[in-house]
């Protein structure tokens, strides 16, 4: 499991500043931030690109616009793009304002996101 501790700290700080109740969970080969028991965003080092990635759950409405960014790629799981989820490459969130933009998109979508069923 590979993730960037600096990025994790930056995400924690954002959620703490926003007074968001969250917890962390190991998922998607990294650390995911759960809000209202729903996956909000994740951080991991991508093996293929060898780069720090931010996985953002932003919903289908924001998805198309997000893909216009040069730093965004679709999240593909088993070869199929998952609409509503994008990876932001590290150059897309190096600046604090950029990281906050993506994290805010995730938070804005979170109330509409479906939670996975409890086992």
mmCIF file of C-alpha atoms in Angstrom:
data_model
loop_
_atom_site.group_PDB
_atom_site.id
_atom_site.type_symbol
_atom_site.label_atom_id
_atom_site.label_comp_id
_atom_site.label_asym_id
_atom_site.label_seq_id
_atom_site.Cartn_x
_atom_site.Cartn_y
_atom_site.Cartn_z
ATOM 1 C CA UNK A 1 0.000 0.000 0.000
ATOM 2 C CA UNK A 2 1.637 3.205 -1.182
ATOM 3 C CA UNK A 3 0.477 6.717 -0.465
ATOM 4 C CA UNK A 4 2.014 10.133 0.040
ATOM 5 C CA UNK A 5 1.987 11.067 3.726
ATOM 6 C CA UNK A 6 2.326 14.764 2.863
ATOM 7 C CA UNK A 7 -0.791 14.616 0.674
ATOM 8 C CA UNK A 8 -2.663 12.702 3.384
ATOM 9 C CA UNK A 9 -1.774 15.446 5.884
ATOM 10 C CA UNK A 10 -2.948 18.153 3.475
ATOM 11 C CA UNK A 11 -6.287 16.377 3.023
ATOM 12 C CA UNK A 12 -6.691 15.926 6.796
ATOM 13 C CA UNK A 13 -5.980 19.618 7.313
ATOM 14 C CA UNK A 14 -8.611 20.599 4.705
ATOM 15 C CA UNK A 15 -11.302 18.444 6.335
ATOM 16 C CA UNK A 16 -10.374 19.683 9.807
ATOM 17 C CA UNK A 17 -10.511 23.319 8.664
ATOM 18 C CA UNK A 18 -13.951 22.646 7.134
ATOM 19 C CA UNK A 19 -15.026 20.970 10.397
ATOM 20 C CA UNK A 20 -15.931 17.793 8.480
ATOM 21 C CA UNK A 21 -16.459 14.589 10.415
ATOM 22 C CA UNK A 22 -14.352 11.984 8.577
ATOM 23 C CA UNK A 23 -12.366 8.840 9.069
ATOM 24 C CA UNK A 24 -9.677 7.101 7.059
ATOM 25 C CA UNK A 25 -9.851 3.637 5.557
ATOM 26 C CA UNK A 26 -7.320 1.582 3.592
ATOM 27 C CA UNK A 27 -8.816 1.093 0.114
ATOM 28 C CA UNK A 28 -7.801 1.340 -3.563
ATOM 29 C CA UNK A 29 -4.142 0.673 -2.693
ATOM 30 C CA UNK A 30 -4.048 3.803 -0.547
ATOM 31 C CA UNK A 31 -5.913 5.788 2.063
ATOM 32 C CA UNK A 32 -9.526 6.814 1.526
ATOM 33 C CA UNK A 33 -11.329 9.536 3.393
ATOM 34 C CA UNK A 34 -14.844 8.569 4.409
ATOM 35 C CA UNK A 35 -17.494 11.224 5.056
ATOM 36 C CA UNK A 36 -20.943 10.150 6.264
ATOM 37 C CA UNK A 37 -19.761 6.540 5.814
ATOM 38 C CA UNK A 38 -19.231 7.184 2.090
ATOM 39 C CA UNK A 39 -15.975 7.247 0.171
ATOM 40 C CA UNK A 40 -15.196 10.902 -0.534
ATOM 41 C CA UNK A 41 -11.614 10.858 -1.871
ATOM 42 C CA UNK A 42 -8.463 8.746 -1.755
ATOM 43 C CA UNK A 43 -4.735 9.111 -2.159
ATOM 44 C CA UNK A 44 -2.300 6.538 -3.519
ATOM 45 C CA UNK A 45 0.881 6.270 -5.508
ATOM 46 C CA UNK A 46 -0.099 4.886 -8.909
ATOM 47 C CA UNK A 47 2.106 1.960 -9.920
ATOM 48 C CA UNK A 48 1.705 2.490 -13.662
ATOM 49 C CA UNK A 49 2.527 6.207 -13.637
ATOM 50 C CA UNK A 50 4.692 6.147 -10.474
ATOM 51 C CA UNK A 51 2.949 9.314 -9.401
ATOM 52 C CA UNK A 52 0.889 10.642 -6.510
ATOM 53 C CA UNK A 53 -2.813 10.397 -7.455
ATOM 54 C CA UNK A 54 -5.891 11.881 -5.844
ATOM 55 C CA UNK A 55 -9.028 9.836 -6.480
ATOM 56 C CA UNK A 56 -12.041 12.125 -6.402
ATOM 57 C CA UNK A 57 -15.653 11.035 -6.180
ATOM 58 C CA UNK A 58 -17.345 14.016 -7.791
ATOM 59 C CA UNK A 59 -20.475 12.614 -9.415
ATOM 60 C CA UNK A 60 -21.561 12.452 -13.018
ATOM 61 C CA UNK A 61 -22.491 16.158 -13.324
ATOM 62 C CA UNK A 62 -18.950 17.370 -12.595
ATOM 63 C CA UNK A 63 -17.306 14.402 -14.337
ATOM 64 C CA UNK A 64 -17.291 15.680 -17.946
ATOM 65 C CA UNK A 65 -15.982 19.119 -17.011
ATOM 66 C CA UNK A 66 -13.274 17.586 -14.829
ATOM 67 C CA UNK A 67 -12.009 15.475 -17.722
ATOM 68 C CA UNK A 68 -11.232 18.683 -19.628
ATOM 69 C CA UNK A 69 -8.330 19.329 -17.244
ATOM 70 C CA UNK A 70 -4.930 18.180 -18.458
ATOM 71 C CA UNK A 71 -4.275 16.728 -14.996
ATOM 72 C CA UNK A 72 -7.352 14.508 -14.828
ATOM 73 C CA UNK A 73 -7.819 10.989 -16.097
ATOM 74 C CA UNK A 74 -10.877 8.772 -15.752
ATOM 75 C CA UNK A 75 -10.858 6.142 -13.050
ATOM 76 C CA UNK A 76 -10.853 2.836 -14.869
ATOM 77 C CA UNK A 77 -11.709 -0.260 -12.956
ATOM 78 C CA UNK A 78 -11.437 -3.553 -14.843
ATOM 79 C CA UNK A 79 -10.925 -1.627 -18.092
ATOM 80 C CA UNK A 80 -14.131 0.392 -17.851
ATOM 81 C CA UNK A 81 -14.288 4.063 -16.843
ATOM 82 C CA UNK A 82 -16.334 4.707 -13.720
ATOM 83 C CA UNK A 83 -18.338 7.862 -14.357
ATOM 84 C CA UNK A 84 -18.312 10.186 -11.421
ATOM 85 C CA UNK A 85 -14.808 9.184 -10.315
ATOM 86 C CA UNK A 86 -11.589 10.763 -11.576
ATOM 87 C CA UNK A 87 -7.911 10.611 -10.810
ATOM 88 C CA UNK A 88 -6.132 13.930 -10.465
ATOM 89 C CA UNK A 89 -2.410 13.594 -11.114
ATOM 90 C CA UNK A 90 -0.017 15.259 -8.695
ATOM 91 C CA UNK A 91 0.555 18.341 -10.871
ATOM 92 C CA UNK A 92 -3.171 19.014 -10.610
ATOM 93 C CA UNK A 93 -3.103 19.445 -6.830
ATOM 94 C CA UNK A 94 0.393 20.680 -5.983
ATOM 95 C CA UNK A 95 -0.974 24.127 -5.172
ATOM 96 C CA UNK A 96 -3.134 24.327 -2.072
ATOM 97 C CA UNK A 97 -5.916 26.146 -3.920
ATOM 98 C CA UNK A 98 -6.040 23.365 -6.515
ATOM 99 C CA UNK A 99 -6.166 20.630 -3.880
ATOM 100 C CA UNK A 100 -8.946 22.508 -2.103
ATOM 101 C CA UNK A 101 -10.876 22.829 -5.376
ATOM 102 C CA UNK A 102 -10.904 19.051 -5.904
ATOM 103 C CA UNK A 103 -11.651 18.251 -2.286
ATOM 104 C CA UNK A 104 -14.529 20.728 -2.268
ATOM 105 C CA UNK A 105 -15.991 19.044 -5.378
ATOM 106 C CA UNK A 106 -15.857 15.762 -3.471
ATOM 107 C CA UNK A 107 -17.558 17.277 -0.426
ATOM 108 C CA UNK A 108 -20.229 18.938 -2.561
ATOM 109 C CA UNK A 109 -21.136 15.601 -4.121
ATOM 110 C CA UNK A 110 -20.978 13.574 -0.908
ATOM 111 C CA UNK A 111 -24.576 14.207 0.260
ATOM 112 C CA UNK A 112 -25.847 12.812 -3.063
ATOM 113 C CA UNK A 113 -23.477 9.833 -3.137
ATOM 114 C CA UNK A 114 -24.855 6.404 -2.397
ATOM 115 C CA UNK A 115 -23.252 4.561 0.451
ATOM 116 C CA UNK A 116 -22.230 0.983 0.002
ATOM 117 C CA UNK A 117 -24.363 -1.573 1.790
ATOM 118 C CA UNK A 118 -23.175 -2.661 5.216
ATOM 119 C CA UNK A 119 -22.143 -6.283 5.449
#
